[in-house]
CSV table of C-alpha atoms and ligand atoms in Angstrom, one decimal:
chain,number,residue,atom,x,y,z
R,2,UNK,CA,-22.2,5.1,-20.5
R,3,UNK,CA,-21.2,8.8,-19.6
R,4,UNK,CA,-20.5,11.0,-22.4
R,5,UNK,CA,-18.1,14.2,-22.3
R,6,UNK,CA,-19.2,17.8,-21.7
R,7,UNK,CA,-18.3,20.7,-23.5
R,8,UNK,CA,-18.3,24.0,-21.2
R,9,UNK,CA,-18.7,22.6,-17.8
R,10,UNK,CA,-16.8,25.5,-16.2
R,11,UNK,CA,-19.6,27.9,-17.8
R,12,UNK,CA,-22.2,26.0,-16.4
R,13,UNK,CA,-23.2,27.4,-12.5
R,14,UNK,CA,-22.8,26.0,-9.8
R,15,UNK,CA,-26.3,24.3,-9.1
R,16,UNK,CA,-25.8,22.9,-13.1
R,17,UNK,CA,-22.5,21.3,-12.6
R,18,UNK,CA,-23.8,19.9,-9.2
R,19,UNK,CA,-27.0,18.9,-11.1
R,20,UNK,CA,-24.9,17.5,-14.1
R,21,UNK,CA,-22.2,15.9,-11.8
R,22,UNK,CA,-25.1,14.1,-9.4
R,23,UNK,CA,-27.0,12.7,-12.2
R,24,UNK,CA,-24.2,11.4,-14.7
R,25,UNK,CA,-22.2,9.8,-11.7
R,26,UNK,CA,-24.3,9.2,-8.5
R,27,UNK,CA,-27.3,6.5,-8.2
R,28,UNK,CA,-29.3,8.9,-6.0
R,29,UNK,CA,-29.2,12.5,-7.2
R,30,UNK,CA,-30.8,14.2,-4.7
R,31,UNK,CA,-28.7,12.6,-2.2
R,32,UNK,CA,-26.0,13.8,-4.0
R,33,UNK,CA,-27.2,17.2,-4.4
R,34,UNK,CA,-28.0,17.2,-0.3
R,35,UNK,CA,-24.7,16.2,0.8
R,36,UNK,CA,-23.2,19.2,-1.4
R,37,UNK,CA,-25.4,21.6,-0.3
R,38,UNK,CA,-24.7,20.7,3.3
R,39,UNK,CA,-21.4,21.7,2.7
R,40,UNK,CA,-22.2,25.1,1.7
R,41,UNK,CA,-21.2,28.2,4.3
R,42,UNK,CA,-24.4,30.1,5.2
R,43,UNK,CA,-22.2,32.9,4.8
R,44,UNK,CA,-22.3,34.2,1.0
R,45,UNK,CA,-19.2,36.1,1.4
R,46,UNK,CA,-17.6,33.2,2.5
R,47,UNK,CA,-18.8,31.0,0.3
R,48,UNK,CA,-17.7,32.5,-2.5
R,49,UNK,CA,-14.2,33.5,-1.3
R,50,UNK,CA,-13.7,29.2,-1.4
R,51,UNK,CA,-15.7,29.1,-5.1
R,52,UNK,CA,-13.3,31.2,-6.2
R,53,UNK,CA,-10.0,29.6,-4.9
R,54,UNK,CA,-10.4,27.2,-7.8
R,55,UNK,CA,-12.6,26.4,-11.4
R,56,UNK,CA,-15.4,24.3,-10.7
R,57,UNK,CA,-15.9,24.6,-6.9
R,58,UNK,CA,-19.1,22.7,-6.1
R,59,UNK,CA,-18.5,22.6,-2.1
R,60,UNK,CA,-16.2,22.7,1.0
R,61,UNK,CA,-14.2,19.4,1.8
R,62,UNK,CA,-13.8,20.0,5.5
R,63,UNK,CA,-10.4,18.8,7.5
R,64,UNK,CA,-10.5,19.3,11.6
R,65,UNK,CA,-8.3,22.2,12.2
R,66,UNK,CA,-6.7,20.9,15.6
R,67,UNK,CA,-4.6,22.7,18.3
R,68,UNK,CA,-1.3,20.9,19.7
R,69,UNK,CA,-0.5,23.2,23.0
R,70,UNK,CA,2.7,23.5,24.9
R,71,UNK,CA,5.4,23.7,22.1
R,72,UNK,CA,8.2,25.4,23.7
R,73,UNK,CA,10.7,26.4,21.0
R,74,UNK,CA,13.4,28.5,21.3
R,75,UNK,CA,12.3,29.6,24.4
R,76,UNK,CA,8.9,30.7,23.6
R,77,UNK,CA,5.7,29.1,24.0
R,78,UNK,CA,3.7,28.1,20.9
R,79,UNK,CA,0.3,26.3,20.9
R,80,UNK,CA,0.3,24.8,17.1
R,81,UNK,CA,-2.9,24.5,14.3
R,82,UNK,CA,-2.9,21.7,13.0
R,83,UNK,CA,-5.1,20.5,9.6
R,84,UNK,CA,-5.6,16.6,9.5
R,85,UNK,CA,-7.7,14.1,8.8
R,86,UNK,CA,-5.6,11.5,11.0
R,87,UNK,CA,-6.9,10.5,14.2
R,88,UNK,CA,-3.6,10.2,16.4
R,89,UNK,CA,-1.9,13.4,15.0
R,90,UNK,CA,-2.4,16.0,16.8
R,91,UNK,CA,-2.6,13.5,20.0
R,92,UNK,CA,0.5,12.4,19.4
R,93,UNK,CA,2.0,16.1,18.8
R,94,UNK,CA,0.4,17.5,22.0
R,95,UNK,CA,1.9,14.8,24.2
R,96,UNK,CA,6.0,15.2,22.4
R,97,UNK,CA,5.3,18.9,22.9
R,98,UNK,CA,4.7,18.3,26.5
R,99,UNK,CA,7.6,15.6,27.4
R,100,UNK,CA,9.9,18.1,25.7
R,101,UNK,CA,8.1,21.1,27.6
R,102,UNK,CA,9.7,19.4,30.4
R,103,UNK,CA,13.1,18.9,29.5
R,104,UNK,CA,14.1,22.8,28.4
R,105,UNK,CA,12.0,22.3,24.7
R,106,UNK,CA,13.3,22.7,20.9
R,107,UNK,CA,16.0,24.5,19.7
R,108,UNK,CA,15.8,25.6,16.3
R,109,UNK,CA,18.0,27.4,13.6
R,110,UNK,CA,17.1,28.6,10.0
R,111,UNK,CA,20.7,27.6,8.5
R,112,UNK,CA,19.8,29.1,4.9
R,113,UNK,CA,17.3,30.6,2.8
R,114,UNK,CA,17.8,30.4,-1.1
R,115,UNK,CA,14.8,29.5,-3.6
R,116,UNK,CA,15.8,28.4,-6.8
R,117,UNK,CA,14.4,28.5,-10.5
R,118,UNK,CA,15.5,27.2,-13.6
R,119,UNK,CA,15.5,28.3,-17.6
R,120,UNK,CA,16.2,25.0,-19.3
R,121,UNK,CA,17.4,25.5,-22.7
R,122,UNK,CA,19.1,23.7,-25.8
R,123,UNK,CA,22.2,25.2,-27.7
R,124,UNK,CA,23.9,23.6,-30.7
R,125,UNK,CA,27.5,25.2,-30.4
R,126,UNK,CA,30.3,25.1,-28.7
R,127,UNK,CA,30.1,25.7,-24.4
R,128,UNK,CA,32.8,28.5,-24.5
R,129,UNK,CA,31.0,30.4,-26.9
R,130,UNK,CA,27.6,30.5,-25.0
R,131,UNK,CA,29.7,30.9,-21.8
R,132,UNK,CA,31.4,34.4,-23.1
R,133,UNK,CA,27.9,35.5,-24.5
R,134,UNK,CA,26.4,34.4,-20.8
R,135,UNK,CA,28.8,36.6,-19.3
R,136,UNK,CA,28.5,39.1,-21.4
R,137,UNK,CA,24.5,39.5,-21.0
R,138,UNK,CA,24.6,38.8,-17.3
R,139,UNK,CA,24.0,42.7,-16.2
R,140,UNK,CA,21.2,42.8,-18.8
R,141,UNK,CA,19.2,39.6,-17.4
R,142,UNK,CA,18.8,41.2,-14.3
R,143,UNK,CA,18.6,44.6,-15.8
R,144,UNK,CA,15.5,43.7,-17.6
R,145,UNK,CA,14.2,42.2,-14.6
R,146,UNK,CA,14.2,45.0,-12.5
R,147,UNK,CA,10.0,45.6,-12.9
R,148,UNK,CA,9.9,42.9,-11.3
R,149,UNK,CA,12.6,42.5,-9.1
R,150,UNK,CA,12.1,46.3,-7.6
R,151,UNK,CA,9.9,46.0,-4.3
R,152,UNK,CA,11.2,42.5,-3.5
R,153,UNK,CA,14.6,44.4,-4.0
R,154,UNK,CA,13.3,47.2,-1.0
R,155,UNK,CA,12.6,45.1,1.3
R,156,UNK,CA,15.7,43.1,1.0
R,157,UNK,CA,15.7,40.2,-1.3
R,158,UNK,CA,15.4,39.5,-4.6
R,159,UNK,CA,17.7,37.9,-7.2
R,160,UNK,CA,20.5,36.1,-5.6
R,161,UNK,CA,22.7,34.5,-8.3
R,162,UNK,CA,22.0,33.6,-12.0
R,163,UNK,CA,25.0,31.0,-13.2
R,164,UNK,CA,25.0,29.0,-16.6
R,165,UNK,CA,25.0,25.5,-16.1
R,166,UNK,CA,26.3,22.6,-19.0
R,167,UNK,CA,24.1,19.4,-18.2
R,168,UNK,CA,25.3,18.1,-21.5
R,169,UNK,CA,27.1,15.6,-19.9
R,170,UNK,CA,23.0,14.6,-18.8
R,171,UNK,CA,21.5,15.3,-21.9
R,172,UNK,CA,22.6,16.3,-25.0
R,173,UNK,CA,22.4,20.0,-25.8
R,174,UNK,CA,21.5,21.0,-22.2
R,175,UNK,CA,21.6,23.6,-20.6
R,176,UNK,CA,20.5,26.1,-17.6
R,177,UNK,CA,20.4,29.3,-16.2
R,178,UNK,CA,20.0,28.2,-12.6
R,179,UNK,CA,18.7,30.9,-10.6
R,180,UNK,CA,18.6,31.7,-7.0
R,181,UNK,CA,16.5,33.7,-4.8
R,182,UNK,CA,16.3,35.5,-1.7
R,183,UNK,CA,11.6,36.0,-0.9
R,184,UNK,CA,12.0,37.0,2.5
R,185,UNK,CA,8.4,36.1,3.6
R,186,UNK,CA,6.6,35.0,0.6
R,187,UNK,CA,7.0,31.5,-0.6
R,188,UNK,CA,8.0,33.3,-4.1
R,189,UNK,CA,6.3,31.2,-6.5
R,190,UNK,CA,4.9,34.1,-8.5
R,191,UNK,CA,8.0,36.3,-8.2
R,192,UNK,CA,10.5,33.4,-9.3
R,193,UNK,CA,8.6,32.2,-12.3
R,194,UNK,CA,8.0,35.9,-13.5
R,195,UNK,CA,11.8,36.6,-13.0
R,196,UNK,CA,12.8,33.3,-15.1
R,197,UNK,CA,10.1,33.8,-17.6
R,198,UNK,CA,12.2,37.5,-18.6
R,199,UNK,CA,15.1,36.0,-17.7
R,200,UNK,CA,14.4,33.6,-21.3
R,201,UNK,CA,13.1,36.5,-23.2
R,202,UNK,CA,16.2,38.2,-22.7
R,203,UNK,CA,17.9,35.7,-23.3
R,204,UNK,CA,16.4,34.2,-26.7
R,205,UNK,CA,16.5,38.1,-27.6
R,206,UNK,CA,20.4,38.6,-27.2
R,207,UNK,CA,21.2,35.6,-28.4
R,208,UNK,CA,19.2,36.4,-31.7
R,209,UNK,CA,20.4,39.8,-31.9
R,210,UNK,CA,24.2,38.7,-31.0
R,211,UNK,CA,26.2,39.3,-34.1
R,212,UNK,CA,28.5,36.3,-33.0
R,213,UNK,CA,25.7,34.0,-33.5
R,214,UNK,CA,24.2,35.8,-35.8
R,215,UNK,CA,26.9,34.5,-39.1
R,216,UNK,CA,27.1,30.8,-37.6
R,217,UNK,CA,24.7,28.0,-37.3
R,218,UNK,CA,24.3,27.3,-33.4
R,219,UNK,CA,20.5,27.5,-32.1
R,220,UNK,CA,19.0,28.2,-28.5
R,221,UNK,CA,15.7,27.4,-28.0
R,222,UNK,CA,13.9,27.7,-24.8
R,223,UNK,CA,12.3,25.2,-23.3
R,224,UNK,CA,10.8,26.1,-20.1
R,225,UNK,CA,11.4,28.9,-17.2
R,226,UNK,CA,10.0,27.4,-13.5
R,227,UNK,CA,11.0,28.1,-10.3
R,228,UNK,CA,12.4,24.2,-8.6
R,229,UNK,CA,10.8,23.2,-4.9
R,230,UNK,CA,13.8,21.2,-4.4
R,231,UNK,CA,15.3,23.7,-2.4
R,232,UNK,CA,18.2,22.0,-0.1
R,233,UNK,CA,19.8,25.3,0.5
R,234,UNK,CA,16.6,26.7,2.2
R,235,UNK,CA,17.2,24.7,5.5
R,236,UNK,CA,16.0,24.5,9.2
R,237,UNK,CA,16.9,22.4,11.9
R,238,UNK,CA,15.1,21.4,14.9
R,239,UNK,CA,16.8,19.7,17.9
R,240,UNK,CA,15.8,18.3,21.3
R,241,UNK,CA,18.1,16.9,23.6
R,242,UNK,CA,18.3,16.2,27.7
R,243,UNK,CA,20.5,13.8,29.8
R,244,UNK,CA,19.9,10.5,29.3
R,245,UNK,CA,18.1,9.9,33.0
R,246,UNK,CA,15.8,12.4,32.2
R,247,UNK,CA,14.4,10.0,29.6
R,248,UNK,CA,12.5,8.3,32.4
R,249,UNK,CA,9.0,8.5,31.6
R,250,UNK,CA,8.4,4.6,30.2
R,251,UNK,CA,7.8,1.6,32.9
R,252,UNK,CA,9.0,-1.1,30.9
R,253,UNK,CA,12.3,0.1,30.3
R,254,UNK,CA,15.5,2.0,32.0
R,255,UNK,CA,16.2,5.3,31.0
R,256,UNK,CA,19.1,4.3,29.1
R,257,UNK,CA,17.3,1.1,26.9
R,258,UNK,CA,14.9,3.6,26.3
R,259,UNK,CA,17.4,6.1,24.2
R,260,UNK,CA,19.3,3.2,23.0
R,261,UNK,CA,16.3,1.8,21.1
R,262,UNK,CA,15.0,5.4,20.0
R,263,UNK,CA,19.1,5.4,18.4
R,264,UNK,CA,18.3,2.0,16.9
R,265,UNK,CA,15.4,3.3,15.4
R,266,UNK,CA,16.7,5.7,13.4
R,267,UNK,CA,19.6,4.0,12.2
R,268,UNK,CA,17.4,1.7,10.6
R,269,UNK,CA,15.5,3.8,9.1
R,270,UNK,CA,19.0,5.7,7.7
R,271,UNK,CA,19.7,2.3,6.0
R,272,UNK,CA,16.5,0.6,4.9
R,273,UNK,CA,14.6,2.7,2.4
R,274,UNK,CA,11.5,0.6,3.7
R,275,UNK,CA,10.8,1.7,6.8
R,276,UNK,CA,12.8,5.1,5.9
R,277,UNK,CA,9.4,6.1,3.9
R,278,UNK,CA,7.0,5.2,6.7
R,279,UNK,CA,9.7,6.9,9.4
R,280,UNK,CA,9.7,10.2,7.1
R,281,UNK,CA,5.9,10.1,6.3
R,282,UNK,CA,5.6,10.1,10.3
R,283,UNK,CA,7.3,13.1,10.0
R,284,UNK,CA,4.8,14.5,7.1
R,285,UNK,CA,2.3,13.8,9.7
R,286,UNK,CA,3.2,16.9,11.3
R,287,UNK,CA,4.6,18.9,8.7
R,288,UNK,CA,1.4,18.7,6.2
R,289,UNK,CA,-0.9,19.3,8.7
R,290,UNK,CA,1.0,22.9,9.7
R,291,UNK,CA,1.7,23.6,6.4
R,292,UNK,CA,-1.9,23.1,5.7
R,293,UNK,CA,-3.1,25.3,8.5
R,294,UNK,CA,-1.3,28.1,7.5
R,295,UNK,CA,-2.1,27.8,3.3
R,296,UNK,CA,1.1,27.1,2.4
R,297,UNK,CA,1.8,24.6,-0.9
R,298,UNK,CA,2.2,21.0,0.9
R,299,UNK,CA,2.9,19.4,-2.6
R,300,UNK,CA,5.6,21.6,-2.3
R,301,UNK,CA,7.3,20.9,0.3
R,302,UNK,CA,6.5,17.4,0.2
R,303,UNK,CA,8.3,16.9,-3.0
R,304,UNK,CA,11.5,19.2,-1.6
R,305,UNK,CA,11.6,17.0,1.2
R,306,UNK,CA,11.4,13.7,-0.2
R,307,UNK,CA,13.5,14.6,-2.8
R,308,UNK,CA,16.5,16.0,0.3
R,309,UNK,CA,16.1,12.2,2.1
R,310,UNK,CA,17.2,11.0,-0.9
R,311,UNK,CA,20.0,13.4,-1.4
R,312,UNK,CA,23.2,10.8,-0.7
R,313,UNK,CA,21.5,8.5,-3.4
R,314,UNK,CA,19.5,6.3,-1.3
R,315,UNK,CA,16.2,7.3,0.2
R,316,UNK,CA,17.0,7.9,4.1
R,317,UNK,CA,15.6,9.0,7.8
R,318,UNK,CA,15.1,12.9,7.9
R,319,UNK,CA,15.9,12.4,11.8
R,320,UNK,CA,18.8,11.7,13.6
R,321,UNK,CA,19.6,10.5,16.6
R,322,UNK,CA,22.2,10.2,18.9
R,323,UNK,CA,23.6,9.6,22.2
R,324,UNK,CA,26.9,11.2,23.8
R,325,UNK,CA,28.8,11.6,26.8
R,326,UNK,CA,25.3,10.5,28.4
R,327,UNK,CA,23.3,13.2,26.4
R,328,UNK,CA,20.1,12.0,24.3
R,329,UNK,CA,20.1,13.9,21.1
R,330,UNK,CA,17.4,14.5,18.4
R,331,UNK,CA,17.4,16.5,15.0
R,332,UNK,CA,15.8,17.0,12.1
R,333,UNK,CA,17.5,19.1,9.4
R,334,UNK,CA,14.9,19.2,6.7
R,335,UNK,CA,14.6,22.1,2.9
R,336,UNK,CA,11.1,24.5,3.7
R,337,UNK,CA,10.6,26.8,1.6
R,338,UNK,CA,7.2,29.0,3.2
R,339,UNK,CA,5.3,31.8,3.2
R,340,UNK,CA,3.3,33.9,5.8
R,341,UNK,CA,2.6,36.8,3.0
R,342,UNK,CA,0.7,36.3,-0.1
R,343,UNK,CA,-1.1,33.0,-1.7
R,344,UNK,CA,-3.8,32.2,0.5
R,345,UNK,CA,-2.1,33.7,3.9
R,346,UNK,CA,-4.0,36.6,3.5
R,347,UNK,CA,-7.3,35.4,2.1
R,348,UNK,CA,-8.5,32.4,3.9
R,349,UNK,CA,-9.9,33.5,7.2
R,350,UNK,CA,-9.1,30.2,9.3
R,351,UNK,CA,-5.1,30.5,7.7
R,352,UNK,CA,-4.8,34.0,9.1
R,353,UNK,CA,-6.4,32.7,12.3
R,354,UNK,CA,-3.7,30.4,11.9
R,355,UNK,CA,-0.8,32.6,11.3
R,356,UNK,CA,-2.4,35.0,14.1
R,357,UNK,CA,-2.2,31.8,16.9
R,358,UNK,CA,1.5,31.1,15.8
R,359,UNK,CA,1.9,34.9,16.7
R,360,UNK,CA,2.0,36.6,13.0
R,361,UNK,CA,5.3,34.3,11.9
R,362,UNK,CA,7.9,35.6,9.8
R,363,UNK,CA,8.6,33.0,7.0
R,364,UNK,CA,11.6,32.3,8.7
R,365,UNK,CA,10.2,31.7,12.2
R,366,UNK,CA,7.3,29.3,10.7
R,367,UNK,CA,9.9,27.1,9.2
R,368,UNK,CA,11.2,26.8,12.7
R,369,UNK,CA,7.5,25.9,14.0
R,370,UNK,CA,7.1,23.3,11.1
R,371,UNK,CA,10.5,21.4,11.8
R,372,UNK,CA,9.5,21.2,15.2
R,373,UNK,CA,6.2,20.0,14.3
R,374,UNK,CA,8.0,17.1,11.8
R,375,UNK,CA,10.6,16.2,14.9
R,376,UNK,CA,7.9,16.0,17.6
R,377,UNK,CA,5.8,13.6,14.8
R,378,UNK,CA,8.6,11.6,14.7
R,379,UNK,CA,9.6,11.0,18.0
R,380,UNK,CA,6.0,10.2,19.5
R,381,UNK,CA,5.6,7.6,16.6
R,382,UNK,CA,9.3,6.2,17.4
R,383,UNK,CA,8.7,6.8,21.2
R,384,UNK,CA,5.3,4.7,20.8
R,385,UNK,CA,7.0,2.1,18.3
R,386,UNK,CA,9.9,1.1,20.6
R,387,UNK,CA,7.6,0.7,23.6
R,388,UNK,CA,4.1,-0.2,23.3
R,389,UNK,CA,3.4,-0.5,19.8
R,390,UNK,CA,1.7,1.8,17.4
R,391,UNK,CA,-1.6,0.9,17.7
R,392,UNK,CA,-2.2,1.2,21.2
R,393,UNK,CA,-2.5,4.6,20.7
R,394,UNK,CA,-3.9,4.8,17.5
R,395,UNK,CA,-7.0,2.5,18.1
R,396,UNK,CA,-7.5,4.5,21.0
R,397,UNK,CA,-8.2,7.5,18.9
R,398,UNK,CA,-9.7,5.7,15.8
R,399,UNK,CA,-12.1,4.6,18.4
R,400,UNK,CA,-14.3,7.4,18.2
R,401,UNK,CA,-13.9,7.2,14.1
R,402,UNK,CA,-15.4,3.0,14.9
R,403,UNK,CA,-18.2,4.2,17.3
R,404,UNK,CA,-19.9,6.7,14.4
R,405,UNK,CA,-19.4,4.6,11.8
R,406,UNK,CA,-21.6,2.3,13.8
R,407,UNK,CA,-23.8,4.8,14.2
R,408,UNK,CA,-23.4,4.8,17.7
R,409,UNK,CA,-25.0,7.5,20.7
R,410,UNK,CA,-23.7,10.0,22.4
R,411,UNK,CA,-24.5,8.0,25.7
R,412,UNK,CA,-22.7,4.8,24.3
R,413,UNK,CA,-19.9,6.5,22.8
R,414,UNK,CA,-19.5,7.8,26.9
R,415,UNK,CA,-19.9,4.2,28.2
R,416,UNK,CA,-17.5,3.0,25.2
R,417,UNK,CA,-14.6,5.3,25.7
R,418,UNK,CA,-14.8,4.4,29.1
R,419,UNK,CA,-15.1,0.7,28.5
R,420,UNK,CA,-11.9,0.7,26.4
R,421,UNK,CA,-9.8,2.7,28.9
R,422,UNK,CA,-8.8,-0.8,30.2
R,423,UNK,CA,-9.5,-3.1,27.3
R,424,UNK,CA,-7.8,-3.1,23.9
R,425,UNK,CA,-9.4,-1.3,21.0
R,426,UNK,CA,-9.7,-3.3,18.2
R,427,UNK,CA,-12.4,-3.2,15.4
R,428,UNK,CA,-13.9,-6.6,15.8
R,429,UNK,CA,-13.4,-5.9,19.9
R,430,UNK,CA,-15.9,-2.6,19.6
R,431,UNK,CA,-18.2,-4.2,17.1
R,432,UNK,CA,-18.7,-6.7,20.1
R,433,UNK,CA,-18.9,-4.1,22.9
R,434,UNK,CA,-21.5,-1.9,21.0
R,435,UNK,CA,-23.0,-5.1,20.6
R,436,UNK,CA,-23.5,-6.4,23.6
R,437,UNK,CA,-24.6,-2.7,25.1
R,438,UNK,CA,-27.4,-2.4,22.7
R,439,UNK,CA,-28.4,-6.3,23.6
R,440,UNK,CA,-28.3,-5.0,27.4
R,441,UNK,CA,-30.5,-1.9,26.2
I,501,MEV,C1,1.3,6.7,10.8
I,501,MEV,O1,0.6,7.8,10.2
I,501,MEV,C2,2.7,7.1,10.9
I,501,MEV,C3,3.7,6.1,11.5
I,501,MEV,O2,3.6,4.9,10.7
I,501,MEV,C4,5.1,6.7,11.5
I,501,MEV,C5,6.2,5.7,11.8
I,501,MEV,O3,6.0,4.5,11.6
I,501,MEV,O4,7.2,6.2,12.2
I,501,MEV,C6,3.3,5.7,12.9
């Protein structure tokens, strides 16, 4: 039976590996092997990622993959991609190239607010706090202005700050919803700094207002943070080409092609079923930019999932359609990114990142990432209407099968070539490594 520890984040490193190996492993030294393998040679380095967070004991490595051949807006992007999933970057590479064909993605950054929130409780009358709101409006961001003063120079900074009655939700509730404008920093730090004096002002007006002051209403604070449900910091991404261009798959015409690619997304409009496995698709491409170039995918997860469920039932984040013999695809999805400040200056592989995508503006990776998320979707759509899924999935989890089994470099050759014209399936290259290390 374990017991707690007091202090682990004063122990060092090679004590909390020590401590950590021999309360929950069977084979300490095992343990303590396999984190060490992990470790960067290079000490710099090494400690840059100890200090990214408390208790670092090693590196959890993703693949940091390269999807070529993204045309957008005219220019041609080759996109890093962080994932663990076999088939993603695969599948991105080979949308980017259909589309290269067919004049690429168009893309448009239709807004760019942030928002943050003061939630607060006031026992009194809503007119009263309404004239007191207006009233200290000036002084809000007055007293913000430390903050608010370089953001300010380069163009954003505090967009709006409106009073909002949600006692209709909850009794005694209220807001100061707040938006922002963070040009090319996500804005985390600067939004929650902004709300945070935003409530001291206003818990200090309101106690030194002498309108409150003889009555018995009470504001209390409850918490200042920024929201990452952002659905007025939107991008869309669209492909589209005449329907005969769609020519590419044997088992179907053109048009039965688009048709079913429409059918597709209707359903997964209506049914909230396949609507999350449709959207994760998306994710699939989404995270794994986001994650290349260190911005917050929890984030932006949570905004986006939170916009497919916008109309009150959790729908597609694509749409399809086809007109006067046109084949049209979109995605119009909230991103609210950063190419300055977090880790965009500090990891070395992220800048790498941001340096490949050509030193993006925030604005311009929120383009890249849509078109990531809409190329996703239609490979996995493209695949599902047609062949199947797991056609091309097995084909790249194949390599995943062959080293789990241990297998050679020389076998994995005469494997990979093996199931070029056989399909993969676990039990099928369990048999075939089999049979090839009978032979050998
Ligand atoms: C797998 O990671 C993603 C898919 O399931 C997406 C989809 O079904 O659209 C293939």
């Amino acid at each position: 039976m374990n017991t707690p520890i007091e202090g682990f984040s004063k122990l060092t490193k090679e004590e909390k590996i020590a401590w950590i190996a021999k309360s929950y492993t069977t084979n300490s030294n095992e343990t303590i092997a396999i984190l060490k393998r992990y470790w960067n040679t290079d000490e710099t380095l090494q400690k840059l990622h100890d200090e990214f967070i408390e208790n670092t004991i090693t590196n959890y490595y993703l693949p940091l993959g390269i999807a070529p051949n993204f045309l957008i807006n005219d220019t041609l992007y080759a996109i890093p991609m962080a994932i663990e999933e076999s088939s993603v970057v695969a599948a991105a590479s080979k949308a980017a190239k259909f589309w290269l064909k067919r004049g690429g993605f168009k893309t448009t950054v239709i807004n760019t607010e942030k928002v943050g929130q003061v939630h607060f409780m006031y026992t009194g009358a809503f007119e009263k706090l309404e004239s007191f709101f207006n009233l200290i409006a000036p002084k809000l961001k007055k007293d913000a202005k430390d903050i608010t003063k370089n953001m300010e120079k380069r163009g954003g900074g505090i967009s709006a700050i409106t009073l909002r009655n949600k006692t209709a939700d909850l009794e005694n509730y209220y807001q100061l919803h707040c938006t922002f404008e963070t040009l090319d920093a996500m804005g985390a730090n600067f939004i929650n700094s902004c709300l945070e004096q935003f409530a001291e002002t206003l818990k200090n007006e309101f106690a030194k207002s002498p309108e409150f002051k003889e009555h018995e209403e009470q504001l209390e604070i409850v918490m200042s943070i920024l929201s990452n449900y952002v659905p007025n910091c939107l991008v869309r991404a669209e492909v589209s080409c005449p329907i005969d261009q769609l020519n590419e798959d044997k088992n179907s015409t053109a048009q039965d092609f688009a048709e079913k690619i429409v059918r597709a997304v209707q359903i997964a409009k209506v049914e909230p079923y396949r609507a999350v496995t449709h959207n994760k698709g998306i994710m699939n491409g989404i995270d794994a930019v986001v994650l290349a170039t260190g911005n917050d995918f929890r984030a932006i997860e949570a905004g986006i999932h939170a916009y497919a469920a916008k109309d009150g039932s959790y729908s597609s984040l694509t749409n399809a359609s086809i007109e006067n013999g046109i084949f049209k695809f979109w995605i119009e999805i909230p991103l609210a990114l950063g190419t300055v400040g977090g880790l965009t200056g500090l990891h070395p592989l992220v800048k790498l990142a941001l340096e490949i995508l050509q030193n993006p503006s925030a604005k311009d990776l929120m383009q890249i990432v849509a078109v990531a998320g809409l190329a996703q979707n239609f490979a996995a759509v493209r695949s599902l209407v047609t062949t199947g899924i797991q056609q091309g999935h097995m084909k790249m989890h194949l390599m995943n099968i062959l080293n789990q089994l241990g297998a050679s470099e020389g076998d994995k050759k005469t494997l990979v070539h093996h199931f070029k014209h056989n399909t993969v399936t676990h039990s099928a290259v369990i048999a075939a490594y089999n049979s090839l290390q009978e032979k050998e």
